[in-house]
Structure formats: C-alpha cells, structure tokens
Coordinates of C-alpha atoms in Angstrom, one line a residue:
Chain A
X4 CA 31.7 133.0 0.0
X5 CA 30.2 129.6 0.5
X6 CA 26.6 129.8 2.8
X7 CA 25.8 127.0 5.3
X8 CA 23.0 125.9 6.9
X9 CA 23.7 123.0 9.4
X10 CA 20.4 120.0 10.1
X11 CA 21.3 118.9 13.8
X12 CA 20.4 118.3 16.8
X13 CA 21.7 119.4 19.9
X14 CA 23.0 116.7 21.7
X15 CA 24.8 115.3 18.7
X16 CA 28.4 115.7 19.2
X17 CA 29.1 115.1 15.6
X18 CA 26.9 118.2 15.2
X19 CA 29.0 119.5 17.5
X20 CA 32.3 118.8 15.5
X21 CA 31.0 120.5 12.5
X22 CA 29.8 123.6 14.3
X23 CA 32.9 124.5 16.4
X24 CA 35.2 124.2 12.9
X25 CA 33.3 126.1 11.0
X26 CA 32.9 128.4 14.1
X27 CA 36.9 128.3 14.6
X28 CA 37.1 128.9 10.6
X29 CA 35.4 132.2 11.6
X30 CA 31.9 130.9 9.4
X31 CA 28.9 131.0 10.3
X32 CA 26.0 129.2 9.7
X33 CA 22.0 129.0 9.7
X34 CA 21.4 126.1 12.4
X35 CA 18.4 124.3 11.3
X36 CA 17.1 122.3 14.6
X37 CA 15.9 118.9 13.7
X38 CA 13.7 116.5 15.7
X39 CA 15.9 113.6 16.1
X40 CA 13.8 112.6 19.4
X41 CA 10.3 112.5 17.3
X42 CA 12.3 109.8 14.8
X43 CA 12.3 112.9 12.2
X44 CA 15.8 110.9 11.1
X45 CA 14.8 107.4 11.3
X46 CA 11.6 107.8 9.4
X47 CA 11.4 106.6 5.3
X48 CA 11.0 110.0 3.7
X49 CA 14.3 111.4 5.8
X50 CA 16.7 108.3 4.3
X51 CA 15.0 108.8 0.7
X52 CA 15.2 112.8 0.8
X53 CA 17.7 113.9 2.9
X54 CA 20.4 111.0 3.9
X55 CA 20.2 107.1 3.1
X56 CA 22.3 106.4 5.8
X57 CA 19.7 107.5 8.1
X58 CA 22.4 110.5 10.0
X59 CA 23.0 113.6 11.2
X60 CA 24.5 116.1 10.9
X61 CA 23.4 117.2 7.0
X62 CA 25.3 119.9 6.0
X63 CA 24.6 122.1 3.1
X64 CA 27.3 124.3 1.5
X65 CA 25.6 126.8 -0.7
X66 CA 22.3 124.0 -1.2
X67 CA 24.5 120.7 -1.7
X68 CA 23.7 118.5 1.0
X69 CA 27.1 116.8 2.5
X70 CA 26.7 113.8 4.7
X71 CA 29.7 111.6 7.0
X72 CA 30.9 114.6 9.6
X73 CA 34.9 113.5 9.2
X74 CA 35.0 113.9 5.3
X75 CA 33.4 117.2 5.7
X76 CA 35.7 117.9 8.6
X77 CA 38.5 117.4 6.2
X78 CA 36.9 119.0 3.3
X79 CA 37.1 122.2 5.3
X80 CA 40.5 122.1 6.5
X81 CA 40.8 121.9 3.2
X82 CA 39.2 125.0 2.2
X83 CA 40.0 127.3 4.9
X84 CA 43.9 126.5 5.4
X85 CA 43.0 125.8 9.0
X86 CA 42.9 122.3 10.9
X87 CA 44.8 120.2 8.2
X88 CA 47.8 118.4 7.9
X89 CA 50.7 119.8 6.8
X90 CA 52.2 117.3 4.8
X91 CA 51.2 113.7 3.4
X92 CA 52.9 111.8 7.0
X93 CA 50.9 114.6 8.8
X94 CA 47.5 113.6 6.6
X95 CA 48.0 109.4 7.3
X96 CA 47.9 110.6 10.9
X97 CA 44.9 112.9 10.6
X98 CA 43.1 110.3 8.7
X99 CA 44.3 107.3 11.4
X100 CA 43.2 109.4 14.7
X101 CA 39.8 110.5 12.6
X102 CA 39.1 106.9 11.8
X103 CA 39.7 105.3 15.4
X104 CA 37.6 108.2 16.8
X105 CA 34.5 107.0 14.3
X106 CA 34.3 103.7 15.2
X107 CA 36.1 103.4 18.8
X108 CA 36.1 106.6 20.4
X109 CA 33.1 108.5 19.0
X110 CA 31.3 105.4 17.9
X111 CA 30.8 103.7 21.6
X112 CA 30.7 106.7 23.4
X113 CA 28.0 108.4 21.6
X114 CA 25.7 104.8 21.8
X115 CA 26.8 104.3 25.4
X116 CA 25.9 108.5 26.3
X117 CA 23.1 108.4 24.3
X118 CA 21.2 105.3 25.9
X119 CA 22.4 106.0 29.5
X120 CA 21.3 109.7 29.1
X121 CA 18.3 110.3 26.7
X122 CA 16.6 106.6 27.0
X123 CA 14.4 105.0 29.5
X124 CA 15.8 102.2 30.8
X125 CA 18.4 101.4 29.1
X126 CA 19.7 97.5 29.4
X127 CA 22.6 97.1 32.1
X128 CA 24.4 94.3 30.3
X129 CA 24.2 96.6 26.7
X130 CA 26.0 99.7 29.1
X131 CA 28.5 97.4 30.8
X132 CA 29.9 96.2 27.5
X133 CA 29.7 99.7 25.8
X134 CA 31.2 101.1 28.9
X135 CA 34.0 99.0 29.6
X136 CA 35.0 99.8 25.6
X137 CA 34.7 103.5 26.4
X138 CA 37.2 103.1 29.4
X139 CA 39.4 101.6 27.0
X140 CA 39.2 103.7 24.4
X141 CA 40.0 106.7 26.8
X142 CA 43.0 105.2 28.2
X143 CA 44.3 104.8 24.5
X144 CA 43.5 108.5 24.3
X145 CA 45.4 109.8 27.4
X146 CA 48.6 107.8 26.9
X147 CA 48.8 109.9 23.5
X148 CA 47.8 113.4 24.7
X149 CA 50.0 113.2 27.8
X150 CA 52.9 113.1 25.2
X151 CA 52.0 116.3 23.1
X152 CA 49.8 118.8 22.9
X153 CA 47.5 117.8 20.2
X154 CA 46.6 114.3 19.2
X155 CA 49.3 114.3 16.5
X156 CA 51.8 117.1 17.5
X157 CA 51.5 120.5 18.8
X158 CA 49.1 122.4 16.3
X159 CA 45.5 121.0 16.7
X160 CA 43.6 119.4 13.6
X161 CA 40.3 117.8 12.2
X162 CA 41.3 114.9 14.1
X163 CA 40.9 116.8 17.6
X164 CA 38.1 118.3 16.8
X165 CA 36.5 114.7 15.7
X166 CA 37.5 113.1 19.1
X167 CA 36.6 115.9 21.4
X168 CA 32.6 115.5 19.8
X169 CA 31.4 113.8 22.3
X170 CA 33.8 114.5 25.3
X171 CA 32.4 117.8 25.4
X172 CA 28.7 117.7 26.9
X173 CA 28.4 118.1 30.6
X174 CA 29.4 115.4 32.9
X175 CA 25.8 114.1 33.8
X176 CA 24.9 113.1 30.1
X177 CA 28.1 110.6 29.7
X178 CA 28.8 109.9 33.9
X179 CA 32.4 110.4 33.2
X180 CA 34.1 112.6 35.6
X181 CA 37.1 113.0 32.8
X182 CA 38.4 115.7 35.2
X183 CA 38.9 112.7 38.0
X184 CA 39.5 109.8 36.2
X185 CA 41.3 111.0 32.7
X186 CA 43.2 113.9 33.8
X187 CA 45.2 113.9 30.9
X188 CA 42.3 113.9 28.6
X189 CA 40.7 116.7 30.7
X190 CA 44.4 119.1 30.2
X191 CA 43.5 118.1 26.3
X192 CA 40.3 119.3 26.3
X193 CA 41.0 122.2 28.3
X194 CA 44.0 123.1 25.7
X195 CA 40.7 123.1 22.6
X196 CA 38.8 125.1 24.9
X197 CA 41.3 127.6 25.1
X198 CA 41.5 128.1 20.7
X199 CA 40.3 131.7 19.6
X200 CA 36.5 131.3 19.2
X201 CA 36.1 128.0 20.8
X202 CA 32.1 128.1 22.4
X203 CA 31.0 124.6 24.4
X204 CA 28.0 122.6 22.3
X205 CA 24.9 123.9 23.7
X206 CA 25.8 127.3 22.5
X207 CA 26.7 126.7 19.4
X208 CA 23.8 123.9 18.9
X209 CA 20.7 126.4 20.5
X210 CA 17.0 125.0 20.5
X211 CA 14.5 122.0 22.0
X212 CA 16.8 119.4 23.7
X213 CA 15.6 115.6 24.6
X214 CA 14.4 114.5 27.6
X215 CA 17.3 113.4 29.7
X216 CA 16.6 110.8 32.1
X217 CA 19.4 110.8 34.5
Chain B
X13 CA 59.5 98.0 -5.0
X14 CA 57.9 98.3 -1.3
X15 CA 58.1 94.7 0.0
X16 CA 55.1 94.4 2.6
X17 CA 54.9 92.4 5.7
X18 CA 51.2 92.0 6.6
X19 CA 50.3 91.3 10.6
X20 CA 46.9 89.0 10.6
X21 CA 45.2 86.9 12.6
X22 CA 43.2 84.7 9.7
X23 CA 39.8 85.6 10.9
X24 CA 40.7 89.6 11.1
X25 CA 38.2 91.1 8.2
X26 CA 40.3 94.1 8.5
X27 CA 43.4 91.7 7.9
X28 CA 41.7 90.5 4.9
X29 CA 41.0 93.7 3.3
X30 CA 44.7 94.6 2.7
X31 CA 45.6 91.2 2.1
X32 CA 42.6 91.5 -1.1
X33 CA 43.9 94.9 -2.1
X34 CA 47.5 94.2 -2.1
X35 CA 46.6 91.2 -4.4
X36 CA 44.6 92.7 -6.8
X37 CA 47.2 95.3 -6.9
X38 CA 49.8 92.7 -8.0
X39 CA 51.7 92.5 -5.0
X40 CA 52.9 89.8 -2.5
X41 CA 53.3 90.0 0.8
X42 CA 55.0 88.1 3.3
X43 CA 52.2 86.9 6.3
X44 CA 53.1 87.1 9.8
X45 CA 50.7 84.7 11.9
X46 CA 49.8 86.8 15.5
X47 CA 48.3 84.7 18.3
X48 CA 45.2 87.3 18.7
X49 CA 43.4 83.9 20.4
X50 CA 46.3 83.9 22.8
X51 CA 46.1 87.4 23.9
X52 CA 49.3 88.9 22.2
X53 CA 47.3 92.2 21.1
X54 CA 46.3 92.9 24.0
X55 CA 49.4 93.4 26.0
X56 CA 50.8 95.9 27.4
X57 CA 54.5 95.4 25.3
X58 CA 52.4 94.8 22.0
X59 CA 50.6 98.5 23.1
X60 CA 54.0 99.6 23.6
X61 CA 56.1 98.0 21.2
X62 CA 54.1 97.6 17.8
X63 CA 50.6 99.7 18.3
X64 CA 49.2 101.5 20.9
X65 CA 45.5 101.4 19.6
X66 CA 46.1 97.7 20.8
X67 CA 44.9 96.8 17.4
X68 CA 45.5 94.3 14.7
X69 CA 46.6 94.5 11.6
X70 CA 49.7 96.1 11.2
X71 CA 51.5 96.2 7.4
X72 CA 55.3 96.7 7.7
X73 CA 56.1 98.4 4.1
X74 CA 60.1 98.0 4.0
X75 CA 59.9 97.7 7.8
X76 CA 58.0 100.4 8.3
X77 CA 54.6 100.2 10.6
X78 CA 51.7 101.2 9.8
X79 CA 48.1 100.8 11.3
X80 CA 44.6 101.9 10.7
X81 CA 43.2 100.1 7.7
X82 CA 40.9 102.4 6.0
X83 CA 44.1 105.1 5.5
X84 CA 46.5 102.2 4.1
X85 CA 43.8 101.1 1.9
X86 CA 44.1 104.9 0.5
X87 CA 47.7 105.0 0.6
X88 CA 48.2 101.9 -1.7
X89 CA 45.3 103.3 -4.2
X90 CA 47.3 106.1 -4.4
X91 CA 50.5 104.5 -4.9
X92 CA 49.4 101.5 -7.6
X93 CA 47.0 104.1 -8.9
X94 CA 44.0 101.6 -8.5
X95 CA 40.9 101.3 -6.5
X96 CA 41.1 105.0 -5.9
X97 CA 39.1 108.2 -7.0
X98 CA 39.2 109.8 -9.7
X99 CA 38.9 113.4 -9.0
X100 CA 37.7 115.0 -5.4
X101 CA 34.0 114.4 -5.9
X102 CA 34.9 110.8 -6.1
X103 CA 37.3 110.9 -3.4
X104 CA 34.7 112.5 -1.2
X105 CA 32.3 109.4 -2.0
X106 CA 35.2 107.1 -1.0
X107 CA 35.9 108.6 2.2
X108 CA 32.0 108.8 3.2
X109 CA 31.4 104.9 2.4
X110 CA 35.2 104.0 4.4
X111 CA 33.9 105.9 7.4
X112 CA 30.1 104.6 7.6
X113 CA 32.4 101.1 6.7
X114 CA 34.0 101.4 9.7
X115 CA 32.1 102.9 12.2
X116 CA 28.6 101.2 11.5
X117 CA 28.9 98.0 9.3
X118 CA 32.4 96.8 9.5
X119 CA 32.5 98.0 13.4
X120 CA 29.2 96.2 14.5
X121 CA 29.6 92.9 11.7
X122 CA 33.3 92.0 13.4
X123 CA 32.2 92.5 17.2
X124 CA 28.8 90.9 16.2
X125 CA 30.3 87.9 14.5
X126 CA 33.4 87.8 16.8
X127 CA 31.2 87.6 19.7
X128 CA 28.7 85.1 18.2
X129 CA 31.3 82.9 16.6
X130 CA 34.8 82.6 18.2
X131 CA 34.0 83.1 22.3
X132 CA 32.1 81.2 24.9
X133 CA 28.2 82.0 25.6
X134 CA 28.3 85.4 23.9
X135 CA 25.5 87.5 26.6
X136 CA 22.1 87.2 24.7
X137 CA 20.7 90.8 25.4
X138 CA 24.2 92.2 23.8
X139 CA 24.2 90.2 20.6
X140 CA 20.5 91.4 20.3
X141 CA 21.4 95.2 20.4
X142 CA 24.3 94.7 17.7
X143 CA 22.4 92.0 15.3
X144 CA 19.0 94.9 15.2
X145 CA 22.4 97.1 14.0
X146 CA 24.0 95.1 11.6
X147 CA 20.2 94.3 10.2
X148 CA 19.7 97.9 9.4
X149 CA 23.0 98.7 7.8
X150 CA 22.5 95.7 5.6
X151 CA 19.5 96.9 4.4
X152 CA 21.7 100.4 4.0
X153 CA 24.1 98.6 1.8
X154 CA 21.8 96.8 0.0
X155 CA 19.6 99.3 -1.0
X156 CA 23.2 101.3 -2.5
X157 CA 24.3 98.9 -3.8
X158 CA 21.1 97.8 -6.0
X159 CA 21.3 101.1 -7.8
X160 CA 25.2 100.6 -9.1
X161 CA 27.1 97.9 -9.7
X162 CA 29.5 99.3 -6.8
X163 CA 29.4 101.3 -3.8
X164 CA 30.2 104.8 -5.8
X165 CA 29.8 104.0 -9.3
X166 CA 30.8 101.6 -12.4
X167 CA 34.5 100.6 -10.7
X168 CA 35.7 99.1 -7.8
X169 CA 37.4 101.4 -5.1
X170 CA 39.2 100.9 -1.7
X171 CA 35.6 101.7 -0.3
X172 CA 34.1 98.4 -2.0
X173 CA 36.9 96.3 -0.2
X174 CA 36.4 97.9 3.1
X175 CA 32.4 97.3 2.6
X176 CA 33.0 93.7 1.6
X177 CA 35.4 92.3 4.6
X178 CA 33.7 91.2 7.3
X179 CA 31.0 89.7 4.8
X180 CA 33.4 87.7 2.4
X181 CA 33.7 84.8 5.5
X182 CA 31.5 81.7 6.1
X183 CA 27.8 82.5 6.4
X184 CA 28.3 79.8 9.8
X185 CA 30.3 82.5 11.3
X186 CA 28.6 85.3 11.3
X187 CA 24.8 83.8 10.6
X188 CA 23.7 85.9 7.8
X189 CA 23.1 84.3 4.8
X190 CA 23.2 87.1 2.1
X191 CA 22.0 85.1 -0.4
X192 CA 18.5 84.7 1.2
X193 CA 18.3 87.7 3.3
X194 CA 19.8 90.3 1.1
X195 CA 20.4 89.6 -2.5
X196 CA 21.8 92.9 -3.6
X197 CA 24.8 92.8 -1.1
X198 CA 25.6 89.0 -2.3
X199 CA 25.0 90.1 -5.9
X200 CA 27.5 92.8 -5.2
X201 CA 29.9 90.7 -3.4
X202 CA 29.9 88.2 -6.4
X203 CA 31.3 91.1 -8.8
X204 CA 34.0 92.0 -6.1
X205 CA 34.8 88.0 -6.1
X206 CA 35.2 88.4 -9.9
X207 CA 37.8 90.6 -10.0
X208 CA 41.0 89.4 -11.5
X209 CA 43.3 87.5 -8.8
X210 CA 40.2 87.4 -6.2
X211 CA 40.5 85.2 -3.6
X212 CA 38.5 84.2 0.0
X213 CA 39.9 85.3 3.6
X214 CA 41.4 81.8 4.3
X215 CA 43.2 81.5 1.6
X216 CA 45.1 84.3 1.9
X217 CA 45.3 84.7 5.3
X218 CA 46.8 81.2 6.3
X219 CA 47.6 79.9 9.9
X220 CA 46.2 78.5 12.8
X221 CA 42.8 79.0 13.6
X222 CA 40.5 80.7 16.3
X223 CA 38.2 77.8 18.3
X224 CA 34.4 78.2 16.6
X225 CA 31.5 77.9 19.2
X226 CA 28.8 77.9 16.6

C-alpha cells in the first residue's frame, strides 16, 4: 500500500485537487503544511531540492517526490480504477478538459484569486484583463456542464476534479457569486459535492492560512 | 493513411507545433487559412459549429475534428511511434513538461507576444506582469535544458515541440532574443531546428498575415 505525504498549502486549489482524489480514492495522507506566504517555494534551495519549477503541490508516494498536479491526477486514476477514462476517445477528452483547465480555467483563475485575495494592492488593469478571461472561461464551462452531468459524460473523472480546484474556496477569496452568475457551473459543483467522501478544501488542507485582504 | 487538414492562423505557435510534428513524422497536410485577425474564432457559429473552447487550431484527421494541442501531439506520437515515451516513467516526464508548456511558458509567451506584437498600444502595466512571467520560466527552461540535450533526455519528444513553439518565431515579435539572454534555450532550440525535415513557422504555415505594431 503506497504511503503519501502531500507539501501544500492551504489556499492552493491544485493542492486541493490532489487531496479530494486521493480522499475520494479512500487514501489518506500525512499533510505537510508549507509556507508558501514566507516565499518557502520561491526561494533557491526549494527549486534545487524539492521542485525546479518552483510549485506546489509536491507529492511523495512512498518517498518519490511527484510534481505537475494533472499527471499525478491521472497517475492515480490510474492506480486506483477510479476517476479515469474508460476507453482511448474517453482518455483524448480527459486529457483535452485537464489541459484547458491548466492553462485557461485553473491557470487565470488561480492568478486572478490569488492577487485579488491574498495581495495588497493588487493592480486594477492586471485584474481587469485576468478577470474578463475568467468570465470567459466560465461561460465555456457552463455551456458544457449544462449538457451532462460531468464534464465529459455522466461518470465524473480527473478532469472534474482538475477544474473544480479552484472553484471551490469560498465566495470572498475569488468575488464570484458562481451560485448567481454561473448557475450551471454551481449545479456542477454541487453534483462533486455530493460523491461519497467529498470534504470542501479547508478541511482537507488544515493549518496557518495567508492573510486575506479582502 | 489518415490525411490531415490542419486549421492555422500563421502566427498560431500552437498551429505550428502540429504543423512541425506532422512533418517530422513524414506526413503532409493540407493548410486551411482562418481569418483569426478578422474575428472568425471568436464567434458565436465558430463556438458552435467547429470548437466551443473558441480556440484555434483544429486538425481534421479524415474529417474528423479535433482540438487541444498537447493531446494530439500525444495521439500522433503514439500513432507514428515517434516523439513519444518510451515506457511510463518517460511518459510521466512528457506529460509534466506538456502541462508546465502550456499553462506557464507557452500560455504567458503567446498572450505576451500576441499582445506586444500584433494589437494596438498593448496596456503597459499588463505586459509588465506577464514579461516578469515569461522571464522566470525562461530561466526554468534554460536551466533544464542545460543539463540534457532535451527536455527529458537524449531524444526529442512531443514535450520538446510543445516547449519550442512560441519561441521558434522572429525575436522582433516577441522581443527576446535567446541568443543573448538565454543561451541554453537557443542552444536547445538549434538541435530541435536540426532535426531531419525541420522547418520555421512561416514556412509551413503559409497565408496572409496578422498587422505587426512593433
């Protein structure tokens, strides 16, 4: 039986994403709290020792550090039967939902959340473009979910998992009333809320949290 | 045989990396010209009609349409058996580098360059926050790609042509001049470039061009 310890911190929805699938997986795991807000992550020693690309999560399966939260996320689905795709069409759409949700959905959201929510004055112009992606990007996500269930048919995967991340903190750390504004995105998350197990990030991620400035 | 139909806009990096891969695999494609300039992607028939991410490109193979980049890159290394892994370690490596590709330097080098290049009085403060990005994951890359002749080892994979798309156009568009600033990551790019059947963005990605403001 494999034994993890997971290095995040607890506003990191990629954290997060790891966390609930090992915790819907039925593992569990040593959380090691890290302290991304005293630059523990950005510092020389952490890239050299720990991760080059400078990121969390770090997870380590029985000692082996694993970096990139998606190819872990997959790597597990893997292991555990649970989460994956069923056949090879099923695994080009995992892999195409888990991609846009890095670098749209995930990737803008977390920058815009994390400077509007955790930073002192963040710069209005910087927000305004991030923000007007995120809108975007959410709108791409409803028109999907209102068509099924899960992001690519009725069972949920990785690739919900991946883009829920960061749609999961409260309301006053992103400023998006999803409940309001992206219904169908709400009914979504709601649905992965309701999977045997499922616990919101702040449980599952315990410990010191940053300052949070609005 | 799987004939291809390959959606571009010439100065799409993304474009360009399956245009590079289907090459060096051999294979010809036919290219379909988009007016992204004009708009076209953006519309609410093109959401409808040929991809709802609202993205570009799309790759017909025998009609068929496919998006998302990074998983057609993996789907044609698995079907030419080239530029792939070669057991799951390796594939593990590949999918790390294609998601840090596309959510850190490939996502912040096209908006960065995009912005700075092909539109009108790009908003100073903006350009600033993404340029202190695409800085650091330079340095990232460079400082792999220093200790190996390529991103996970002695060969070429999708993950090297995924790294090297955005950075394979004109040092005017994009204002980094690898060469000076980081000599690993041009050294690097000169062994991709030296790959049988190699060729630059513009010449296989033909067309009309975007208006350059720089």
């Amino acid at each position: 039986m494999t034994t993890y310890r997971l290095h995040y911190f607890p506003e990191s929805g990629n954290s997060y994403k790891l966390a609930l699938m090992l915790t819907l997986c039925g593992q569990s795991f040593e959380p090691v709290w890290t302290d991304f807000g005293g630059g523990v992550t950005r510092t020389a020693e952490w890239r050299a020792s720990v991760n080059p690309m400078g990121e969390i999560p770090v997870l380590e399966e029985d000692g082996v550090r694993l970096t990139q939260t998606a190819p872990i996320l997959l790597r597990l689905a893997k292991r555990y039967g649970q989460f994956g795709a069923a056949n090879e069409q099923e695994q080009f759409e995992v892999l195409r939902w888990l991609f846009w949700d890095n670098q749209k959905l995930s990737g803008f959201m977390a920058t815009y959340r994390y400077r509007r929510a955790f930073t002192p004055s963040p710069d209005a112009k910087v927000q305004d473009f991030l923000r007007k992606r995120v809108d975007d990007f959410l709108g791409i996500l409803a028109g999907e979910v209102a068509q099924r269930p899960f992001i690519i048919g009725d069972r949920p995967t990785v690739a919900d998992l991946s883009l829920c991340g960061y749609l999961s903190f409260p309301v006053e750390e992103s400023g998006y009333d999803l409940a309001a504004r992206f219904p169908d995105v709400h009914a979504w998350l709601q649905r992965i809320a309701a999977l045997p197990g499922w616990k919101p990030p702040y449980e599952l991620l315990p410990g010191p949290r940053l300052k949070r400035y609005v």
